[in-house]
Amino acid sequence: MKRADIVIVGAGHGGAQAAAALRQRKFEGSILMIGEEPEMPYERPPLSKDYLSGEKAFERILIRPAGFWVDHRVEMAMGGKVVAVDPEARTVELEDGGTIGYRELVWAAGGHPRKLSCTGHSLTGVHSVRTRADVDRMMGELDDTTRVVVIGGGYIGLEAAAVLSKLGKSVTVLEAQERVLARVAGVALSRFYEAEHRAHSVDLRLGVAVECIEGDSRVTGVRLGDGTVLPAEMVIVGIGIVPAVEPLLAAGAEGGNGVAVDEHCRTSLPHVFAIGDCALHANAFAEGLQIRLESVQNANDMATIVAKAITGDPEAYHSVPWFWSNQYDLRLQTIGLSIGHDEEVLRGDPRARSFSVVYLRQGRVIALDCVNATKDYVQGKALVAGRLQMAAEQLADATAPLKSLLPVRATDH
């Protein structure tokens, strides 16, 4: 049976950062990374943006050059899937029947795209945007595609819609809720992006239900709950992910929508850590609620926390969440979590296509959404990190830099 001191399940941002951070911290033991995909670790966010548009070749989105893993003695087992974990024997079982032993296990498996439950969800031409293979299949069909229906008005769906619209496709976006980005942003930002997509000829439909996907072997259209059929040669489904934690839960780990971890990213199973999209954790910036964060920042920061724990320098996870999204010529940068906000403050003029939305809870700044407003994003981090109490009138004055609103003691550091 093969063994390694550290076995990392998942070769995305979290897994790659865990291996790199261990070596940076002078860990000398053996490291084995297991990834479901055949590729070396690569960046996922560009898949629905630069890679789909053809602006970046795959080699440019690799997290590290292939030689890095050789030089840092990280063994790679690509194209393998872990289907079971035995925490007592400290082994993982692969889909092909192989078994690998570990001293410490780092679970960084992320998640798999949530599938539609209606008929026709598996027809040719129906796509998710999660892996390189997903996007390669889409790109291979674009020449024969004129009409695209995107199901889901979150970041993935809107980013794909923006790219495909720029490529000259006729794009319809379907969102079940009454506004796009409803789960992650306030009303002002949602309405701005709805207007932007419509200005780029995207047919955006809100509050609609999908009845089924039509077609025999290949998709021909999408039938809505009211009976309307939207013809399409391609359907993109962006309705979230299902965290890939089944083997851990089957082994007795606590969790449900993800696997529960403590402040050091330890699961309830001995010698098993979990990080990234699949890690259910109490987040200080969500009022201590147990949440999963699907972001590069979260994956990387949790990976560093695990490396510190393994190398005997434990530190509690406490990082200000941040995210970004590129759509058309708009760069959205988010700092903090707007969950539970009770006030939105508009800073700047959306018509100028450079503005921010500041979110408050009980008068304290908890998050900012910044559109083409990098200074607000950078300077706003201190307001979110300090949970500073601010008057809405002060925050709304876009002529005053946010750093000028900080108390003197905060600007001294």
Short mmCIF file of C-alpha atoms in Angstrom, two decimals, residues 126-387:
data_model
loop_
_atom_site.label_atom_id
_atom_site.label_comp_id
_atom_site.label_asym_id
_atom_site.label_seq_id
_atom_site.Cartn_x
_atom_site.Cartn_y
_atom_site.Cartn_z
CA VAL A 126 -26.22 21.29 -21.48
CA HIS A 127 -23.13 22.50 -19.63
CA SER A 128 -21.76 23.43 -16.22
CA VAL A 129 -18.79 25.76 -15.77
CA ARG A 130 -16.58 24.11 -13.18
CA THR A 131 -13.65 22.42 -14.93
CA ARG A 132 -11.41 22.95 -17.92
CA ALA A 133 -13.14 20.02 -19.61
CA ASP A 134 -16.53 21.70 -19.11
CA VAL A 135 -15.39 24.86 -20.84
CA ASP A 136 -13.49 23.01 -23.58
CA ARG A 137 -16.73 21.20 -24.46
CA MET A 138 -18.59 24.51 -24.59
CA MET A 139 -15.93 26.09 -26.78
CA GLY A 140 -16.05 23.13 -29.13
CA GLU A 141 -19.77 23.73 -29.71
CA LEU A 142 -19.72 27.50 -30.14
CA ASP A 143 -19.38 27.46 -33.93
CA ASP A 144 -22.69 25.63 -34.17
CA THR A 145 -24.40 27.77 -31.53
CA THR A 146 -26.35 30.97 -32.06
CA ARG A 147 -28.74 30.88 -29.09
CA VAL A 148 -27.70 30.23 -25.49
CA VAL A 149 -29.88 29.98 -22.39
CA VAL A 150 -28.11 30.51 -19.08
CA ILE A 151 -29.94 29.14 -16.03
CA GLY A 152 -28.89 31.00 -12.89
CA GLY A 153 -28.21 34.69 -12.30
CA GLY A 154 -25.24 34.33 -9.97
CA TYR A 155 -21.62 35.21 -10.76
CA ILE A 156 -20.95 32.16 -12.94
CA GLY A 157 -24.07 32.62 -15.03
CA LEU A 158 -23.60 36.36 -15.51
CA GLU A 159 -19.91 36.04 -16.35
CA ALA A 160 -20.64 33.37 -18.95
CA ALA A 161 -23.47 35.49 -20.35
CA ALA A 162 -21.16 38.50 -20.69
CA VAL A 163 -18.53 36.50 -22.59
CA LEU A 164 -21.02 34.80 -24.88
CA SER A 165 -22.77 38.09 -25.60
CA LYS A 166 -19.43 39.62 -26.60
CA LEU A 167 -18.88 36.62 -28.87
CA GLY A 168 -22.04 37.53 -30.73
CA LYS A 169 -24.37 34.88 -29.34
CA SER A 170 -28.02 35.51 -28.55
CA VAL A 171 -28.13 35.04 -24.78
CA THR A 172 -31.06 34.61 -22.40
CA VAL A 173 -30.48 34.48 -18.63
CA LEU A 174 -33.12 32.87 -16.40
CA GLU A 175 -33.18 33.60 -12.67
CA ALA A 176 -35.72 32.04 -10.31
CA GLN A 177 -35.54 34.90 -7.82
CA GLU A 178 -36.73 38.44 -8.41
CA ARG A 179 -33.23 39.81 -8.97
CA VAL A 180 -29.78 38.60 -10.00
CA LEU A 181 -27.03 38.10 -7.40
CA ALA A 182 -29.78 37.92 -4.76
CA ARG A 183 -27.79 35.60 -2.51
CA VAL A 184 -24.61 37.69 -2.45
CA ALA A 185 -25.47 41.37 -2.99
CA GLY A 186 -28.00 44.08 -2.24
CA VAL A 187 -30.72 45.49 -4.44
CA ALA A 188 -28.73 48.43 -5.85
CA LEU A 189 -25.97 46.20 -7.22
CA SER A 190 -28.47 43.69 -8.61
CA ARG A 191 -30.38 46.38 -10.50
CA PHE A 192 -27.15 47.84 -11.89
CA TYR A 193 -26.02 44.50 -13.33
CA GLU A 194 -29.46 43.72 -14.67
CA ALA A 195 -29.40 47.02 -16.59
CA GLU A 196 -25.86 46.36 -17.86
CA HIS A 197 -26.71 42.95 -19.24
CA ARG A 198 -29.85 44.23 -20.90
CA ALA A 199 -27.84 47.08 -22.42
CA HIS A 200 -25.64 44.39 -23.98
CA SER A 201 -28.72 42.73 -25.54
CA VAL A 202 -28.98 39.92 -22.99
CA ASP A 203 -32.59 38.80 -22.52
CA LEU A 204 -32.74 38.71 -18.72
CA ARG A 205 -35.82 37.10 -17.18
CA LEU A 206 -36.45 37.20 -13.44
CA GLY A 207 -38.77 35.17 -11.25
CA VAL A 208 -39.05 32.36 -13.80
CA ALA A 209 -39.19 28.60 -13.30
CA VAL A 210 -37.65 26.02 -15.63
CA GLU A 211 -39.98 23.13 -16.41
CA CYS A 212 -37.61 21.00 -18.51
CA ILE A 213 -34.87 20.96 -21.13
CA GLU A 214 -36.20 19.92 -24.55
CA GLY A 215 -34.47 17.81 -27.16
CA ASP A 216 -33.86 14.19 -28.17
CA SER A 217 -30.13 13.53 -27.90
CA ARG A 218 -29.19 17.21 -28.13
CA VAL A 219 -30.77 20.25 -26.50
CA THR A 220 -33.19 22.23 -28.67
CA GLY A 221 -34.74 24.51 -26.09
CA VAL A 222 -35.81 25.28 -22.53
CA ARG A 223 -39.44 25.04 -21.47
CA LEU A 224 -40.47 27.47 -18.72
CA GLY A 225 -43.09 26.94 -16.04
CA ASP A 226 -45.62 29.01 -17.98
CA GLY A 227 -45.20 26.82 -21.06
CA THR A 228 -42.96 29.20 -23.01
CA VAL A 229 -40.24 27.43 -24.98
CA LEU A 230 -36.94 29.24 -25.54
CA PRO A 231 -35.06 27.75 -28.51
CA ALA A 232 -31.39 27.09 -27.77
CA GLU A 233 -28.44 25.12 -29.08
CA MET A 234 -26.63 25.49 -25.75
CA VAL A 235 -27.73 25.66 -22.11
CA ILE A 236 -25.42 26.69 -19.29
CA VAL A 237 -26.43 25.78 -15.75
CA GLY A 238 -25.00 27.88 -12.93
CA ILE A 239 -27.07 27.10 -9.84
CA GLY A 240 -24.33 26.50 -7.28
CA ILE A 241 -22.30 23.52 -6.16
CA VAL A 242 -22.78 20.46 -3.99
CA PRO A 243 -19.80 20.18 -1.60
CA ALA A 244 -17.77 17.04 -2.26
CA VAL A 245 -17.74 15.63 1.27
CA GLU A 246 -19.62 12.33 0.98
CA PRO A 247 -16.63 10.12 1.94
CA LEU A 248 -15.97 12.21 5.06
CA LEU A 249 -19.60 12.23 6.19
CA ALA A 250 -19.80 8.48 5.54
CA ALA A 251 -16.74 8.05 7.77
CA GLY A 252 -18.56 9.85 10.60
CA ALA A 253 -17.43 13.46 10.18
CA GLU A 254 -19.80 16.13 11.43
CA GLY A 255 -21.44 18.26 8.76
CA GLY A 256 -24.19 18.34 6.18
CA ASN A 257 -23.92 21.16 3.66
CA GLY A 258 -20.16 20.75 3.81
CA VAL A 259 -17.96 19.21 6.48
CA ALA A 260 -17.73 21.04 9.80
CA VAL A 261 -14.30 22.31 10.85
CA ASP A 262 -12.95 24.19 13.88
CA GLU A 263 -10.87 27.37 13.89
CA HIS A 264 -7.80 25.36 12.83
CA CYS A 265 -9.71 23.68 9.97
CA ARG A 266 -9.79 20.33 11.75
CA THR A 267 -12.79 18.10 11.13
CA SER A 268 -14.29 15.95 13.89
CA LEU A 269 -12.26 13.02 12.50
CA PRO A 270 -8.75 12.69 13.98
CA HIS A 271 -5.89 13.78 11.70
CA VAL A 272 -8.31 15.07 9.04
CA PHE A 273 -8.47 18.71 7.96
CA ALA A 274 -10.86 20.30 5.45
CA ILE A 275 -10.47 23.58 3.59
CA GLY A 276 -12.03 25.72 0.88
CA ASP A 277 -15.46 25.46 -0.72
CA CYS A 278 -16.44 22.32 1.20
CA ALA A 279 -15.44 23.51 4.71
CA LEU A 280 -18.37 24.52 6.93
CA HIS A 281 -17.00 26.93 9.52
CA ALA A 282 -18.03 29.60 12.01
CA ASN A 283 -17.13 32.86 10.31
CA ALA A 284 -16.61 36.00 12.38
CA PHE A 285 -17.67 38.17 9.44
CA ALA A 286 -21.01 36.37 9.25
CA GLU A 287 -21.82 36.96 12.93
CA GLY A 288 -20.38 33.56 13.76
CA LEU A 289 -22.82 31.69 11.53
CA GLN A 290 -21.70 28.34 10.14
CA ILE A 291 -21.13 28.98 6.44
CA ARG A 292 -19.19 27.78 3.44
CA LEU A 293 -17.23 30.35 1.45
CA GLU A 294 -16.68 29.60 -2.22
CA SER A 295 -13.71 31.82 -2.95
CA VAL A 296 -10.03 31.65 -3.80
CA GLN A 297 -9.23 33.78 -0.75
CA ASN A 298 -10.93 31.36 1.62
CA ALA A 299 -9.26 28.32 0.06
CA ASN A 300 -5.80 29.88 0.18
CA ASP A 301 -6.12 31.27 3.71
CA MET A 302 -7.50 28.03 5.12
CA ALA A 303 -4.66 26.12 3.44
CA THR A 304 -2.13 28.32 5.21
CA ILE A 305 -3.91 27.73 8.54
CA VAL A 306 -3.63 23.96 8.01
CA ALA A 307 0.07 24.20 7.11
CA LYS A 308 0.68 26.13 10.33
CA ALA A 309 -1.21 23.55 12.39
CA ILE A 310 0.67 20.63 10.86
CA THR A 311 4.04 22.31 11.40
CA GLY A 312 3.33 23.06 15.06
CA ASP A 313 2.45 26.74 14.85
CA PRO A 314 -1.36 26.73 15.12
CA GLU A 315 -3.29 29.89 14.36
CA ALA A 316 -7.05 30.43 14.30
CA TYR A 317 -8.66 31.26 10.96
CA HIS A 318 -9.75 34.90 10.86
CA SER A 319 -9.61 36.44 7.40
CA VAL A 320 -11.71 39.19 5.89
CA PRO A 321 -13.54 37.53 2.95
CA TRP A 322 -13.07 38.99 -0.52
CA PHE A 323 -14.32 38.13 -3.99
CA TRP A 324 -14.26 39.52 -7.51
CA SER A 325 -16.14 39.26 -10.79
CA ASN A 326 -15.37 40.55 -14.28
CA GLN A 327 -18.31 41.26 -16.59
CA TYR A 328 -17.87 43.33 -19.76
CA ASP A 329 -15.60 46.25 -18.75
CA LEU A 330 -16.81 46.12 -15.15
CA ARG A 331 -14.61 44.85 -12.35
CA LEU A 332 -16.58 44.07 -9.22
CA GLN A 333 -14.53 43.71 -6.03
CA THR A 334 -16.22 42.70 -2.79
CA ILE A 335 -14.80 42.91 0.70
CA GLY A 336 -16.66 41.39 3.64
CA LEU A 337 -20.02 39.60 3.71
CA SER A 338 -23.28 41.49 3.27
CA ILE A 339 -25.27 38.70 4.96
CA GLY A 340 -27.89 40.21 7.27
CA HIS A 341 -27.28 43.84 6.33
CA ASP A 342 -30.03 46.29 7.29
CA GLU A 343 -28.83 49.31 5.30
CA GLU A 344 -27.23 49.95 1.90
CA VAL A 345 -25.33 53.16 1.22
CA LEU A 346 -24.66 54.12 -2.39
CA ARG A 347 -21.31 55.82 -2.82
CA GLY A 348 -20.83 57.43 -6.22
CA ASP A 349 -22.97 57.38 -9.34
CA PRO A 350 -23.76 54.08 -11.08
CA ARG A 351 -24.31 56.03 -14.31
CA ALA A 352 -20.58 56.81 -14.25
CA ARG A 353 -19.96 53.04 -14.03
CA SER A 354 -17.67 53.59 -11.04
CA PHE A 355 -19.31 53.36 -7.62
CA SER A 356 -19.55 51.37 -4.41
CA VAL A 357 -22.30 50.01 -2.22
CA VAL A 358 -21.51 49.98 1.50
CA TYR A 359 -23.46 47.54 3.66
CA LEU A 360 -24.24 48.27 7.30
CA ARG A 361 -25.64 46.18 10.12
CA GLN A 362 -26.77 48.19 13.13
CA GLY A 363 -24.68 51.10 11.91
CA ARG A 364 -21.47 49.11 11.48
CA VAL A 365 -19.74 48.50 8.14
CA ILE A 366 -19.84 44.80 7.25
CA ALA A 367 -19.12 44.77 3.49
CA LEU A 368 -18.53 46.77 0.33
CA ASP A 369 -19.28 45.99 -3.30
CA CYS A 370 -17.00 48.14 -5.46
CA VAL A 371 -17.56 48.48 -9.21
CA ASN A 372 -14.53 49.94 -11.00
CA ALA A 373 -13.67 51.54 -7.66
CA THR A 374 -10.46 49.87 -6.50
CA LYS A 375 -9.54 52.62 -4.01
CA ASP A 376 -12.79 52.06 -2.12
CA TYR A 377 -12.14 48.33 -2.11
CA VAL A 378 -8.62 48.69 -0.75
CA GLN A 379 -9.46 51.35 1.81
CA GLY A 380 -12.74 49.72 2.80
CA LYS A 381 -11.04 46.63 4.20
CA ALA A 382 -10.10 48.45 7.40
CA LEU A 383 -13.73 49.52 7.92
CA VAL A 384 -14.93 45.93 7.56
CA ALA A 385 -12.12 44.39 9.61
CA GLY A 386 -12.75 46.86 12.43
CA ARG A 387 -16.55 46.59 12.18
#
